[in-house]
XYZ file of C-alpha atoms in Angstrom:
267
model
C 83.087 122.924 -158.586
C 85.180 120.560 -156.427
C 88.437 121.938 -155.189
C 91.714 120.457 -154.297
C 94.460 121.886 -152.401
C 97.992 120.864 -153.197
C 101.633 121.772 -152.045
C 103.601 121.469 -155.126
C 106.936 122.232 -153.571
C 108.357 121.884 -150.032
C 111.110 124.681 -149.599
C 113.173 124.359 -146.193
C 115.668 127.269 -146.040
C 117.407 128.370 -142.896
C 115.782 130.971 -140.076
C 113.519 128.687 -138.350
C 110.878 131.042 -136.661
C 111.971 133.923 -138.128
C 110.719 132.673 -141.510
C 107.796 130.305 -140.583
C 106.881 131.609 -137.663
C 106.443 128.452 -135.399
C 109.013 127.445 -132.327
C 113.088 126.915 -132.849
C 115.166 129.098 -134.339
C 118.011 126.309 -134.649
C 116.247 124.469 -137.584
C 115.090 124.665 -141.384
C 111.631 126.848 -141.691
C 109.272 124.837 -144.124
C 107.251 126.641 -146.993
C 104.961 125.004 -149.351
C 103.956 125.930 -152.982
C 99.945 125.951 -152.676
C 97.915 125.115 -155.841
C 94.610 124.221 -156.712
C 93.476 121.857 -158.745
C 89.644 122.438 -159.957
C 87.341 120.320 -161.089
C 84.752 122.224 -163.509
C 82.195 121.059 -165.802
C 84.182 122.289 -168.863
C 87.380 120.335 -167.849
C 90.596 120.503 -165.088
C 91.515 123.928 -164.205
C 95.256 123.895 -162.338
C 95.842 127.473 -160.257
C 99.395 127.609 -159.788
C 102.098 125.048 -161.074
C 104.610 124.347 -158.455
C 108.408 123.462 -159.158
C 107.480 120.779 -162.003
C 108.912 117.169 -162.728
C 112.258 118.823 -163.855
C 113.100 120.197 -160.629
C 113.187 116.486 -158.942
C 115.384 115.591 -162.110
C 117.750 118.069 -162.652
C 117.465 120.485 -159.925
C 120.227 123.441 -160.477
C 119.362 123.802 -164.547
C 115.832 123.812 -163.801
C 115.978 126.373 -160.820
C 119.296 127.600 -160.245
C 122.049 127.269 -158.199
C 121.134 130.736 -156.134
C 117.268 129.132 -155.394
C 118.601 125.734 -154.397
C 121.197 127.709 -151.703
C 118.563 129.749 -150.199
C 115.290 128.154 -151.023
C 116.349 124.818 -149.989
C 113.816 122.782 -151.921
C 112.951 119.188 -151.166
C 113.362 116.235 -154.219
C 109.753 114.991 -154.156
C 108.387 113.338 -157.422
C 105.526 113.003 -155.387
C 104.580 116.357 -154.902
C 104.850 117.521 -158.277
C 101.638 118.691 -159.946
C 101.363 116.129 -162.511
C 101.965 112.845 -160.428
C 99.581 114.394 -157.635
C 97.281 115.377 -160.412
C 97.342 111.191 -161.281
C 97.211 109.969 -157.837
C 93.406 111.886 -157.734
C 92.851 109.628 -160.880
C 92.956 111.900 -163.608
C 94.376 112.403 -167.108
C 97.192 115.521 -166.541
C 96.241 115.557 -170.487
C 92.834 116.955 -168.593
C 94.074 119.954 -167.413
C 93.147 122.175 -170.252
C 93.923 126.258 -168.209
C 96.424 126.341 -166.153
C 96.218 130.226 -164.098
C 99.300 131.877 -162.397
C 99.500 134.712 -160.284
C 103.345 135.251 -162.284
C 105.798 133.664 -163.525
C 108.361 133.179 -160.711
C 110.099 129.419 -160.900
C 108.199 128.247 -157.789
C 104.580 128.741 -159.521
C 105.344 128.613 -163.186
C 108.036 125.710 -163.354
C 105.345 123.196 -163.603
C 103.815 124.607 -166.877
C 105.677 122.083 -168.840
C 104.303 119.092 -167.366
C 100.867 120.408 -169.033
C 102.037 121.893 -172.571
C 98.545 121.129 -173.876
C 96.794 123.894 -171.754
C 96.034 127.302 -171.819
C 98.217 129.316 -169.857
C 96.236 132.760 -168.524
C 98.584 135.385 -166.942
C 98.439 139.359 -166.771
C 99.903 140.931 -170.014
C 102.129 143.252 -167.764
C 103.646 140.157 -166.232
C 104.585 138.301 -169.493
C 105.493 141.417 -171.652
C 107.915 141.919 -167.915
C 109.065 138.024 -169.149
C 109.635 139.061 -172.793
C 111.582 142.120 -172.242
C 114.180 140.160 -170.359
C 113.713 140.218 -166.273
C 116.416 138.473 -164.951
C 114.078 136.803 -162.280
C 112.464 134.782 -164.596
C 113.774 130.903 -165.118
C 113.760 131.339 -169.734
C 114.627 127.656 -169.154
C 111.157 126.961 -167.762
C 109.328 128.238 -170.672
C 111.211 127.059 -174.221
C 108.781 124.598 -174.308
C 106.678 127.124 -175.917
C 103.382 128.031 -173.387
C 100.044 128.591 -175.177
C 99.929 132.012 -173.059
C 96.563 133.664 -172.794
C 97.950 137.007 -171.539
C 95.099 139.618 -170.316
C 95.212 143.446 -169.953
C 93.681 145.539 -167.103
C 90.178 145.511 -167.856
C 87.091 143.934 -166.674
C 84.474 143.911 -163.792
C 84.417 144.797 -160.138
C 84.895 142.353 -157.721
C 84.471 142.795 -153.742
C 85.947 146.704 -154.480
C 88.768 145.346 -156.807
C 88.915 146.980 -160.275
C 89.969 145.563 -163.337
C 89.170 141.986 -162.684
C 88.990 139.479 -165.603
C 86.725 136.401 -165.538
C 89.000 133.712 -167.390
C 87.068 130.533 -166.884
C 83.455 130.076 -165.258
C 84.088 130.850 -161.908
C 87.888 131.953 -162.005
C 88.978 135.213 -161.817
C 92.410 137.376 -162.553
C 92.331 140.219 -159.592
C 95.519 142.811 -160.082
C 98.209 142.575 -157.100
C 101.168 143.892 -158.528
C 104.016 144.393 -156.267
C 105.909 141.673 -155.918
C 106.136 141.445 -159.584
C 104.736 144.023 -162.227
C 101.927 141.691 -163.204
C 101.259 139.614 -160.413
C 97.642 138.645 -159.919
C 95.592 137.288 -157.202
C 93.016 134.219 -158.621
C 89.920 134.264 -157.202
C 87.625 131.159 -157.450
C 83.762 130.969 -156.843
C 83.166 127.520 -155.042
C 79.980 126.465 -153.594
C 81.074 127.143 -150.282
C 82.327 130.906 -150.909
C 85.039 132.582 -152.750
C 88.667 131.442 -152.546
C 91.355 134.266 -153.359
C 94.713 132.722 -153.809
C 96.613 136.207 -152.769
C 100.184 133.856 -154.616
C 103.108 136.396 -153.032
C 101.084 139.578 -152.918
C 101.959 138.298 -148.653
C 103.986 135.964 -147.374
C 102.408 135.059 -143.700
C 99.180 133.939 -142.525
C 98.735 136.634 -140.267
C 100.142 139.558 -142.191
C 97.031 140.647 -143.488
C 95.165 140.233 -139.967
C 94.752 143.783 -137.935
C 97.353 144.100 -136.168
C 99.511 142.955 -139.271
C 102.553 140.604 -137.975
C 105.095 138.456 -140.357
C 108.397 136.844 -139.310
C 111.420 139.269 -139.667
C 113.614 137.079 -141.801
C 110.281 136.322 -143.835
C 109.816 140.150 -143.891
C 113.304 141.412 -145.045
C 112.756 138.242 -148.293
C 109.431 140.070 -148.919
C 111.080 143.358 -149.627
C 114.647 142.063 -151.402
C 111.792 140.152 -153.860
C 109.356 142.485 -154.590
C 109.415 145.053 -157.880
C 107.348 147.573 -156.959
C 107.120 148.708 -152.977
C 104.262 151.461 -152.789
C 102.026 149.353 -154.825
C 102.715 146.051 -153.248
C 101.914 147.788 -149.721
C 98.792 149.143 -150.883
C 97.353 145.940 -152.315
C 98.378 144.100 -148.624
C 96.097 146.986 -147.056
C 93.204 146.358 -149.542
C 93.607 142.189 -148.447
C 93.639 143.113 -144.534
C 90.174 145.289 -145.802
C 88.976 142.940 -147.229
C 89.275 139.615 -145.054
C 87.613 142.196 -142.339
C 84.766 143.212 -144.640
C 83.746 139.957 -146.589
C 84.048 136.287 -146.254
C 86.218 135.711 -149.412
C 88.318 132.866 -147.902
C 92.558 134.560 -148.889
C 95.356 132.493 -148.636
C 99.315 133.141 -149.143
C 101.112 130.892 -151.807
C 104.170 129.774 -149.103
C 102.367 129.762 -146.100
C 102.050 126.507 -144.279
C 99.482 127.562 -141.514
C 97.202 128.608 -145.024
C 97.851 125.340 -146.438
C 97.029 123.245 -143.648
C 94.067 124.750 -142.695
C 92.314 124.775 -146.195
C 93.464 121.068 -147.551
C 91.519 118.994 -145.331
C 88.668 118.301 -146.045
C 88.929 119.155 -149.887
C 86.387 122.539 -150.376
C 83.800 121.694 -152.497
């Protein structure tokens, strides 16, 4: 399995260090969208989505007025899934399972640049889009997803219950918190595992022992998350186990993860 790490979304709101953590506080903090794109011998597998073409086209229908103030997201057909998905020299048409941790606008507002795949996402997280959450984007999703929802059941993995193998080598792994199905995916490369933690943490070194995130960063983490006790819990069973294994984790937004796992390309 050959992986490829992609930023499918630069976001530059205000805070400077208090939000990225590096030097200046006078400046725009820069957060990426992190995807993978896999290359398996049954087809494309796409972790993650990113903003999507629409957002580069018609920003404030596609993500909102509120997510544009804050979020301050930068117009880059070039970082969209789809056209970085061609500049590797595939088919997009290719990517037949498409995995999300949930279904916020800034990992699911790709999924209709790929309407042909399958769309696998924790049953609690799409029954939480059906019954109406506010903080979903319904925009994003008239196209009509072929969603492949999954319930809590499955096999152990590293200590984590009620994991779900989805494809060969791709796992769902329960992290609810910052939404009330968000999942962690876990991928088995050659070189190790990969857990793509999505928003179940926000900084690079919050799961690290002593645990440290940005304050501005911080206070975001709690105004976004659903459920508190459970979110805080599932950060404690990360920091365990980055001390305990060598399952490679990574945060969805953080730039430090991004940089330091997309070069060279993991295969």
């Amino acid at each position: 399995m050959r992986v490829h790490h992609l930023n499918c979304g630069t976001m530059t709101p205000i805070g400077g260090r208090l939000v990225d953590g590096r030097p200046g506080l006078f400046r725009h903090a820069t957060l990426v969208c992190h995807c993978l794109l896999l290359e398996t011998g049954t087809g494309l597998v796409l972790i993650e989505t990113g903003l999507g073409t629409p957002a580069v086209a018609d920003p404030e229908r596609w993500l909102g007025r509120r997510f544009l103030t804050l979020s301050k997201p930068v117009s880059r057909a070039e970082e969209t899934a789809v056209n970085q998905i061609r500049a590797l020299g595939f088919d997009p048409a290719d990517v037949r399972d498409v995995v999300l941790t949930h279904l916020d606008l800034d990992h699911a507002g790709g999924l209709v640049d790929f309407p042909q795949a399958r769309v696998h996402v924790y049953a609690a997280e799409l029954a939480a889009y059906h019954a109406g959450n506010k903080r979903y984007r319904k925009v994003q999703f008239a196209h009509g997803p072929q969603w492949t929802p999954y319930e809590d059941a499955g096999d152990d993995w590293f200590g984590f219950s009620a994991v779900k193998e989805i494809v060969p080598g791709v796992a769902l792994i329960p992290l609810a918190g910052h939404t009330p199905g968000h999942a962690g995916v876990a991928v088995d490369t050659d070189t190790g595992w990969l857990l793509n933690a999505g928003d179940a943490y926000f900084f690079h070194s919050e799961i690290d022992e002593p645990a440290h995130i940005p304050a501005g960063l911080a206070l975001f983490e709690r105004l976004v998350q659903t459920l508190p006790e459970p979110r805080l819990e599932n950060q404690q069973r990360l920091r365990e186990l980055r001390r305990t294994s060598d399952v490679t984790i990574f945060a969805a937004h953080d730039r430090t993860d991004f940089e330091r796992l997309s070069r060279p390309a993991r295969a």
